[in-house]
């Protein structure tokens, strides 16, 4: 079982972090993982994307050209990577940032106003976590428990409030992602 | 019979390869005597340059490295950082230090690297056959300035002591001359002070020797000294530019 | 020890420190910035030296000095910076100094771009600097292997008194994969390591007696002596070629109808394509050189079985490895090449198409 994923958006939106958390959680589950960012001279505001692979077998190519999952945090990301999603694959996107959405009918599309939902939870910083929750809700690439363990070890002492909001955000995402 | 002068222990029993009348031998001897006097021979390492003194690594009686052209301060930095218990110096000419190695010397000085740098300025490239150096005087003829150094075209000679004196870190900077007996005695004192500061771990020390090149200047040795006193010393004025030890 | 998810640039830096590297001199350049930043952060915590040099030229000459003083020392850069280090690498090889140089390659020539490339293969394996010399060149294909090569590179450098280059690329530097680190060298091992080069290196006399005059030097003005020295280097290189050539075989068997050759990260992408085609019933073997100097000619020659009709080489350059492959194949079967350049990276689909077209 191998899941290939692309996360894309503007630089600074945290798309690299989404990929990283998924790779980290996959590793925690004993799977093979790889995380390959696009990198460029612009530190903020440019386009950023990351390929993440989670697999039972050793990973050959870390480059993903036909993703099973695309998480898009802006419209250009859907325009660029949407056509490459494997038929039957999953697209997760933020309706607030992607006004045109995606017109493919052979894939599963899950969308929500992520920024608004994040504000309801109480922090703009949890947009990523809602998106990860949506992925977990729809696919079995990683388990919620692995995310919870990772976030807890990372944030428990540093920022318990953010930890709680992150977990709420993931659960919210999982509800939205339920088939 | 009483022996009143002998080879310093810090010089090996190897013949110098310098031209008759060349002052490199004198400069080597001053450095070797100072190292002997400060009892550093067993903890000393030197870095030789590219230029007439390229074989200096054969002459000193302790571990030596031969650097690429201009890179001696970087090589010395590597040695000193790897062996902080050793005392390290570089020996460089004007082409090596003030042309191709400008970045290395400026940044080693700027870091206050714990090195002694001995800089021999004779206003010409010797080994390659008398080409123009960064310290060649205005209108001075060399094989690559056959009509004289035209300052409008290639700029003025670089005064390295003055340049390094703009930096905060260096501990001791002095220009001395090797152009007469009394000058050499004064030069010895400066070299000894640099080695002493090096021994005490004070920081970056820099001695410039104003010297000659009878061969490439086309002069007899004594004539070249006279010429240098008249022409070089007014431009490259001897003196102490920085001595944090004396201020303290 | 458990696995950690780390970027290649950081993993190799950590592994170098674990291997006893306590001196690091470098200059910032993308895409290896995480490496120099990791060293800046971690070297002081282990009592090591981190120094950001004023240039790549200075950095490699600081390495020359520290290696001449017999200590484990490393510098790292990316393609344009490696060109600047070429002078120093030639001197280091000439003076027979052990050190490790990492090249996180990017697109060239000139300033090029900052995307992954394998365009420095010739520079790494055939020269780079002037004169007759060789670096030992290791080409990792995963973050784990990149990290493992740090200690291997230092061991080889010390064993043969020769500079060792790890030839990585921007993709490997930037990507994260799980890594398991070898245990750090112990104090005792560090102590022993610190004395291993004392027969020739710059070091103080311990007991105050004049004992040695060691010369760290690549100058031999007498051609008779220089010829002897270069011959000595090449005897050493022959020994290295005989003992240290490394490669990986993937699905190599007597029934292979095609053999594919690729190194570094490119081999990962190629492996995906090979897997898919073999699942469809084809029989393609993949040969991956791990040392690109010395090149595993004999091992590759053995892979050209009776049914192999052709060999296909894929690289992220214009085919710089092809001549080495041709030496190994020795005219037995045709050797094809396809690659991407300028920092463009091929996909498994593209490789698959190329292989299908001529299978």
CSV table of C-alpha atoms in Angstrom, one decimal, chain C residues 117-258:
chain,number,residue,atom,x,y,z
C,117,UNK,CA,21.2,18.4,-11.0
C,118,UNK,CA,23.9,15.8,-11.6
C,119,UNK,CA,25.8,18.2,-13.8
C,120,UNK,CA,29.0,18.0,-11.8
C,121,UNK,CA,29.7,14.3,-12.5
C,122,UNK,CA,32.7,15.1,-14.8
C,123,UNK,CA,34.0,17.7,-12.4
C,124,UNK,CA,33.8,15.2,-9.5
C,125,UNK,CA,35.1,12.1,-11.2
C,126,UNK,CA,37.4,13.3,-13.9
C,127,UNK,CA,39.1,16.3,-12.4
C,128,UNK,CA,37.7,19.7,-11.4
C,129,UNK,CA,41.1,21.0,-10.3
C,130,UNK,CA,44.4,20.9,-12.3
C,131,UNK,CA,46.8,18.0,-12.5
C,132,UNK,CA,46.7,14.2,-12.2
C,133,UNK,CA,44.7,13.4,-9.2
C,134,UNK,CA,41.4,11.7,-8.1
C,135,UNK,CA,38.9,12.3,-5.4
C,136,UNK,CA,37.1,9.3,-4.0
C,137,UNK,CA,33.5,10.1,-4.9
C,138,UNK,CA,30.4,8.6,-3.2
C,139,UNK,CA,27.0,9.1,-4.7
C,140,UNK,CA,24.1,8.6,-2.2
C,141,UNK,CA,20.5,8.0,-3.2
C,142,UNK,CA,18.6,8.3,0.0
C,143,UNK,CA,18.8,10.4,3.2
C,144,UNK,CA,19.9,7.4,5.1
C,145,UNK,CA,22.7,6.6,2.7
C,146,UNK,CA,23.7,10.2,2.6
C,147,UNK,CA,24.1,10.1,6.4
C,148,UNK,CA,25.8,6.8,6.4
C,149,UNK,CA,28.3,8.0,3.9
C,150,UNK,CA,29.6,10.7,6.3
C,151,UNK,CA,31.5,8.2,8.5
C,152,UNK,CA,32.4,6.1,5.5
C,153,UNK,CA,33.9,9.1,3.8
C,154,UNK,CA,36.0,10.1,6.8
C,155,UNK,CA,37.2,6.5,7.2
C,156,UNK,CA,38.2,6.3,3.5
C,157,UNK,CA,39.9,9.7,3.7
C,158,UNK,CA,41.9,8.7,6.7
C,159,UNK,CA,42.8,5.2,5.3
C,160,UNK,CA,44.1,6.5,2.0
C,161,UNK,CA,45.1,10.1,2.9
C,162,UNK,CA,42.9,11.3,0.1
C,163,UNK,CA,40.0,13.8,-0.2
C,164,UNK,CA,36.6,12.2,-0.4
C,165,UNK,CA,33.6,13.9,-2.0
C,166,UNK,CA,30.0,13.0,-1.3
C,167,UNK,CA,28.2,13.9,-4.6
C,168,UNK,CA,24.6,14.6,-3.6
C,169,UNK,CA,22.1,16.9,-5.2
C,170,UNK,CA,19.5,19.5,-4.2
C,171,UNK,CA,16.8,17.0,-4.0
C,172,UNK,CA,18.6,14.8,-1.5
C,173,UNK,CA,19.7,17.9,0.5
C,174,UNK,CA,16.1,19.2,0.7
C,175,UNK,CA,14.1,16.0,1.1
C,176,UNK,CA,13.2,14.5,4.5
C,177,UNK,CA,13.3,10.8,5.1
C,178,UNK,CA,13.6,8.7,8.3
C,179,UNK,CA,17.2,8.3,9.3
C,180,UNK,CA,18.8,6.1,11.9
C,181,UNK,CA,22.1,7.4,13.1
C,182,UNK,CA,25.2,5.3,13.9
C,183,UNK,CA,26.3,5.9,17.5
C,184,UNK,CA,28.7,8.9,17.9
C,185,UNK,CA,32.4,8.1,18.2
C,186,UNK,CA,33.4,7.8,21.8
C,187,UNK,CA,35.9,10.0,23.6
C,188,UNK,CA,38.4,7.2,23.4
C,189,UNK,CA,38.0,6.8,19.7
C,190,UNK,CA,38.3,10.5,19.2
C,191,UNK,CA,41.5,10.4,21.2
C,192,UNK,CA,42.9,7.6,19.0
C,193,UNK,CA,41.7,9.3,15.9
C,194,UNK,CA,43.5,12.5,17.0
C,195,UNK,CA,46.9,10.7,16.9
C,196,UNK,CA,46.5,8.6,13.8
C,197,UNK,CA,48.3,11.0,11.5
C,198,UNK,CA,51.1,12.1,13.7
C,199,UNK,CA,53.8,10.4,11.5
C,200,UNK,CA,53.3,13.1,8.9
C,201,UNK,CA,51.0,15.9,10.1
C,202,UNK,CA,51.5,19.2,11.8
C,203,UNK,CA,51.5,18.7,15.5
C,204,UNK,CA,53.5,19.9,18.5
C,205,UNK,CA,56.5,18.0,20.0
C,206,UNK,CA,55.1,16.6,23.2
C,207,UNK,CA,58.3,16.2,25.3
C,208,UNK,CA,60.1,19.4,24.2
C,209,UNK,CA,62.7,17.6,22.1
C,210,UNK,CA,63.0,18.6,18.5
C,211,UNK,CA,61.7,15.5,16.8
C,212,UNK,CA,60.1,16.3,13.5
C,213,UNK,CA,60.0,18.6,10.6
C,214,UNK,CA,56.8,17.7,8.7
C,215,UNK,CA,56.0,19.4,5.4
C,216,UNK,CA,52.5,19.7,4.2
C,217,UNK,CA,53.1,20.4,0.6
C,218,UNK,CA,52.2,19.7,-3.0
C,219,UNK,CA,55.2,21.4,-4.6
C,220,UNK,CA,58.0,19.3,-6.1
C,221,UNK,CA,60.1,21.6,-8.3
C,222,UNK,CA,62.2,18.7,-9.6
C,223,UNK,CA,60.3,16.9,-12.4
C,224,UNK,CA,61.9,13.6,-11.6
C,225,UNK,CA,60.6,13.8,-8.0
C,226,UNK,CA,57.2,15.1,-9.1
C,227,UNK,CA,56.8,12.2,-11.6
C,228,UNK,CA,57.6,9.8,-8.8
C,229,UNK,CA,55.1,11.5,-6.6
C,230,UNK,CA,52.3,11.3,-9.2
C,231,UNK,CA,53.1,7.7,-9.9
C,232,UNK,CA,52.9,7.0,-6.2
C,233,UNK,CA,49.4,8.7,-6.1
C,234,UNK,CA,48.3,6.5,-9.0
C,235,UNK,CA,49.5,3.4,-7.3
C,236,UNK,CA,47.3,4.5,-4.4
C,237,UNK,CA,44.4,5.1,-6.7
C,238,UNK,CA,44.8,1.6,-8.2
C,239,UNK,CA,44.6,0.2,-4.7
C,240,UNK,CA,41.5,2.2,-4.0
C,241,UNK,CA,39.9,1.0,-7.2
C,242,UNK,CA,40.7,-2.6,-6.3
C,243,UNK,CA,39.3,-2.4,-2.7
C,244,UNK,CA,36.7,0.4,-2.4
C,245,UNK,CA,34.5,0.1,-5.5
C,246,UNK,CA,30.8,0.0,-4.5
C,247,UNK,CA,27.6,-0.6,-6.4
C,248,UNK,CA,24.0,-1.8,-5.9
C,249,UNK,CA,22.2,-4.3,-8.0
C,250,UNK,CA,18.5,-4.3,-8.4
C,251,UNK,CA,16.7,-7.1,-10.1
C,252,UNK,CA,19.9,-8.1,-12.0
C,253,UNK,CA,19.5,-11.7,-13.2
C,254,UNK,CA,20.5,-13.9,-16.1
C,255,UNK,CA,17.2,-13.3,-17.9
C,256,UNK,CA,17.5,-9.5,-18.0
C,257,UNK,CA,16.6,-8.2,-21.4
C,258,UNK,CA,17.7,-4.7,-20.6
